[in-house]
Short mmCIF file of C-alpha atoms in Angstrom, two decimals:
data_model
loop_
_atom_site.label_atom_id
_atom_site.label_comp_id
_atom_site.label_asym_id
_atom_site.label_seq_id
_atom_site.Cartn_x
_atom_site.Cartn_y
_atom_site.Cartn_z
CA MET A 21 35.70 156.82 -51.09
CA ARG A 22 39.09 155.11 -50.99
CA ALA A 23 37.49 151.81 -51.96
CA LEU A 24 35.82 153.48 -54.96
CA PHE A 25 39.15 154.97 -56.06
CA LEU A 26 40.86 151.58 -55.84
CA LEU A 27 38.06 149.99 -57.83
CA LEU A 28 38.35 152.62 -60.58
CA LEU A 29 42.13 152.16 -60.63
CA PHE A 30 41.73 148.40 -60.99
CA LEU A 31 39.26 148.81 -63.84
CA ALA A 32 41.61 151.19 -65.63
CA ALA A 33 44.51 148.73 -65.36
CA ALA A 34 42.52 145.63 -66.23
CA SER A 35 42.54 144.04 -69.64
CA VAL A 36 39.23 144.16 -71.48
CA PHE A 37 38.48 141.42 -73.95
CA GLY A 38 36.23 141.56 -76.96
CA ALA A 39 35.73 140.31 -80.47
CA VAL A 40 38.15 141.35 -83.18
CA GLU A 41 36.67 143.15 -86.16
CA PRO A 42 37.32 141.67 -89.63
CA ASP A 43 40.37 143.32 -91.22
CA GLU A 44 41.20 145.08 -87.94
CA ASN A 45 44.94 145.61 -87.58
CA LEU A 46 46.01 144.15 -84.24
CA LEU A 47 49.31 146.06 -84.19
CA ALA A 48 49.78 149.36 -82.43
CA ASN A 49 51.40 152.09 -84.53
CA PRO A 50 51.73 149.80 -87.58
CA THR A 51 52.91 152.65 -89.81
CA PHE A 52 55.84 153.53 -87.51
CA GLU A 53 54.75 157.10 -86.74
CA ALA A 54 57.61 158.41 -84.61
CA ASP A 55 57.65 162.21 -84.76
CA GLN A 56 61.25 162.85 -83.67
CA ALA A 57 61.75 159.64 -81.70
CA SER A 58 64.53 157.29 -82.81
CA VAL A 59 62.24 154.28 -82.24
CA PRO A 60 58.52 154.35 -83.12
CA PRO A 61 56.30 154.42 -79.99
CA GLY A 62 54.91 150.98 -79.26
CA TRP A 63 58.02 149.25 -80.60
CA ILE A 64 61.32 148.09 -79.08
CA ALA A 65 64.46 148.06 -81.23
CA ARG A 66 67.79 146.26 -81.21
CA GLY A 67 70.53 146.94 -83.73
CA GLY A 68 71.90 150.42 -83.03
CA ALA A 69 72.88 152.35 -86.14
CA CYS A 70 71.74 149.46 -88.36
CA LEU A 71 68.09 150.34 -87.71
CA ALA A 72 66.58 153.77 -88.39
CA CYS A 73 63.09 155.23 -88.52
CA LYS A 74 62.35 157.47 -91.51
CA ALA A 75 59.57 160.05 -91.15
CA ALA A 76 58.55 159.93 -94.83
CA GLY A 77 59.42 158.28 -98.13
CA GLY A 78 57.48 155.07 -97.68
CA PRO A 79 54.58 153.91 -99.88
CA GLY A 80 52.10 156.77 -100.19
CA GLY A 81 54.44 159.00 -98.20
CA LEU A 82 54.19 156.85 -95.05
CA PRO A 83 57.03 156.56 -92.53
CA TYR A 84 59.14 153.42 -92.70
CA VAL A 85 61.88 151.54 -90.88
CA SER A 86 65.20 150.95 -92.62
CA ILE A 87 67.49 148.05 -91.70
CA THR A 88 71.02 148.24 -93.13
CA ASP A 89 74.42 146.61 -92.72
CA GLY A 90 75.86 149.71 -91.06
CA GLY A 91 77.27 151.39 -94.16
CA GLY A 92 80.62 149.62 -94.17
CA ARG A 93 81.04 149.62 -90.43
CA LYS A 94 80.85 146.38 -88.51
CA PRO A 95 77.18 145.38 -88.81
CA ALA A 96 75.09 144.30 -85.85
CA GLU A 97 74.92 140.52 -85.61
CA GLU A 98 71.23 140.82 -84.86
CA VAL A 99 68.74 143.55 -85.77
CA ASN A 100 65.13 143.37 -84.68
CA LEU A 101 62.10 145.53 -84.09
CA ARG A 102 59.40 144.05 -81.92
CA GLN A 103 56.06 144.78 -80.31
CA HIS A 104 55.07 142.97 -77.16
CA GLY A 105 51.75 142.42 -75.45
CA LEU A 106 49.67 140.76 -78.18
CA ILE A 107 47.00 138.32 -77.06
CA LEU A 108 46.13 135.93 -79.86
CA SER A 109 43.87 132.92 -80.13
CA PRO A 110 46.14 129.83 -80.12
CA LYS A 111 43.63 128.07 -82.38
CA GLY A 112 43.29 130.96 -84.81
CA ARG A 113 44.91 131.91 -88.08
CA TYR A 114 46.37 135.34 -88.75
CA ARG A 115 47.25 137.22 -91.92
CA ILE A 116 50.49 139.21 -91.93
CA SER A 117 51.18 141.77 -94.64
CA LEU A 118 53.67 144.58 -95.14
CA LYS A 119 55.46 146.58 -97.81
CA VAL A 120 59.19 146.10 -98.37
CA ARG A 121 61.83 147.81 -100.48
CA THR A 122 65.22 146.15 -100.74
CA SER A 123 68.60 146.82 -102.27
CA GLY A 124 71.31 144.15 -102.28
CA PHE A 125 69.63 142.56 -99.29
CA SER A 126 70.57 139.19 -97.88
CA ALA A 127 70.69 137.70 -94.39
CA ASP A 128 71.62 134.43 -92.76
CA ARG A 129 68.11 134.48 -91.29
CA VAL A 130 65.22 136.88 -91.71
CA GLY A 131 61.67 136.78 -90.40
CA ILE A 132 58.63 139.03 -90.12
CA GLY A 133 55.91 137.55 -87.97
CA PHE A 134 54.99 136.60 -84.44
CA ILE A 135 56.58 134.61 -81.63
CA ASN A 136 55.54 133.31 -78.22
CA THR A 137 57.17 134.05 -74.89
CA TYR A 138 60.86 133.06 -74.76
CA TRP A 139 60.72 132.72 -78.56
CA LYS A 140 60.13 128.98 -78.45
CA GLN A 141 57.91 129.05 -81.55
CA SER A 142 57.49 131.40 -84.47
CA ALA A 143 55.40 132.00 -87.58
CA ALA A 144 56.90 134.37 -90.10
CA ILE A 145 57.35 135.53 -93.66
CA ARG A 146 60.89 134.37 -94.42
CA LYS A 147 61.20 134.94 -98.16
CA VAL A 148 62.21 138.54 -98.81
CA PRO A 149 63.30 139.68 -102.31
CA SER A 150 66.95 140.71 -102.52
CA ASP A 151 66.34 143.78 -104.69
CA THR A 152 63.03 145.45 -105.56
CA HIS A 153 64.76 148.06 -107.78
CA GLY A 154 63.41 151.02 -105.84
CA GLU A 155 59.80 149.77 -105.77
CA TRP A 156 57.71 148.93 -102.73
CA VAL A 157 56.50 145.31 -102.88
CA LYS A 158 53.72 143.81 -100.78
CA LEU A 159 54.42 140.57 -98.88
CA GLU A 160 51.53 138.62 -97.37
CA GLU A 161 51.07 135.20 -95.77
CA GLU A 162 48.71 133.45 -93.36
CA PHE A 163 49.83 131.48 -90.31
CA SER A 164 48.31 129.32 -87.60
CA CYS A 165 48.91 130.52 -84.07
CA PHE A 166 50.28 128.49 -81.16
CA GLU A 167 50.23 128.50 -77.37
CA SER A 168 52.32 130.86 -75.25
CA CYS A 169 53.09 130.10 -71.62
CA ASP A 170 51.71 133.45 -70.38
CA ASN A 171 49.17 133.92 -73.21
CA TYR A 172 51.19 136.77 -74.71
CA HIS A 173 52.81 136.94 -78.14
CA ALA A 174 55.04 139.49 -79.83
CA PHE A 175 55.34 140.75 -83.39
CA VAL A 176 58.94 140.78 -84.66
CA ILE A 177 60.87 142.04 -87.68
CA TYR A 178 64.15 140.19 -87.49
CA CYS A 179 67.47 139.92 -89.38
CA HIS A 180 70.60 137.97 -88.51
CA ASN A 181 73.91 138.89 -90.17
CA ASN A 182 72.15 141.01 -92.77
CA ARG A 183 73.75 142.79 -95.72
CA GLY A 184 72.36 145.53 -97.95
CA THR A 185 69.14 147.37 -97.13
CA LEU A 186 65.68 146.23 -96.06
CA ASP A 187 63.02 148.94 -95.75
CA VAL A 188 59.72 147.99 -94.09
CA ALA A 189 56.43 149.93 -94.04
CA ASP A 190 52.72 149.55 -93.37
CA CYS A 191 52.69 146.36 -91.28
CA ARG A 192 49.38 144.60 -90.74
CA MET A 193 48.33 141.62 -88.67
CA CYS A 194 44.67 140.64 -88.99
CA ALA A 195 42.47 137.73 -87.99
CA ALA A 196 42.07 135.28 -90.86
CA ASP A 197 39.43 132.87 -89.53
CA ALA A 198 36.53 132.63 -87.07
CA ALA A 199 38.71 131.42 -84.19
CA ALA A 200 41.01 134.42 -84.48
CA LEU A 201 38.04 136.80 -84.50
CA THR A 202 36.93 135.75 -81.02
CA LEU A 203 39.74 137.07 -78.86
CA LYS A 204 41.65 140.27 -78.37
CA GLU A 205 42.95 142.47 -75.58
CA TRP A 206 42.24 146.19 -75.49
CA LYS A 207 45.49 147.60 -74.14
CA THR A 208 45.66 150.28 -71.44
CA VAL A 209 48.38 152.58 -70.18
CA PHE A 210 49.27 149.83 -67.71
CA ASN A 211 49.62 147.21 -70.42
CA ASN A 212 50.50 148.16 -73.97
CA PRO A 213 53.22 147.23 -76.44
CA GLY A 214 56.44 148.96 -75.55
CA HIS A 215 55.33 149.92 -72.03
CA GLY A 216 57.51 147.42 -70.28
CA SER A 217 58.32 144.01 -71.70
CA ARG A 218 56.67 140.66 -71.09
CA HIS A 219 59.49 139.02 -73.07
CA ASN A 220 63.19 138.79 -72.47
CA PRO A 221 64.49 141.77 -74.51
CA TYR A 222 67.29 139.68 -75.92
CA PHE A 223 67.50 135.93 -76.25
CA PRO A 224 70.13 134.47 -78.62
CA GLY A 225 67.93 131.45 -79.26
CA LEU A 226 65.75 133.62 -81.47
CA SER A 227 68.25 133.17 -84.30
CA LEU A 228 67.71 129.42 -84.15
CA ILE A 229 63.97 129.38 -84.79
CA TRP A 230 63.84 131.53 -87.92
CA LYS A 231 65.42 128.82 -90.06
#
């Protein structure tokens, strides 16, 4: 009986692999549903008061995340929102899309995309409009993936020395070719984005690779 229990526990904790469906969003909680939490479940935040989750007001009434310069106070040098635990095909291509609304926005570095462990490589949307005049604008690009030393990647929304406001909503990351459609990890309670971190939660070198 004990052996059966241990077997069931192992199966519950194990990662299950399968094919990715076309247009399937690989991100957990991509619309930043947060109820009353300060950080959307499935995501890890850095930036203090410069990053806030809004329950409504995004495109179509969706929640959104707002990144600001702190409203006149000393801004955070680095603001990022990230989701760990993605398993991607290193030979695949992925399509990243999201909606942004900006007002007087600028940053020394900005990126919305994915990184490997220890942030040694990145692929990201780096061109963000400075002012969308109150409108939500869709950004979309495709990127080739790359190896990660432990086979895990993370999705990151990142700003360095930002000014003004960047609102982000409705993030999507989908397979864009046959190679990317062949691999994915179904996450369990023992291994899901935000439930523990497979990446160093802060590594200053991140600001160097979003150039």
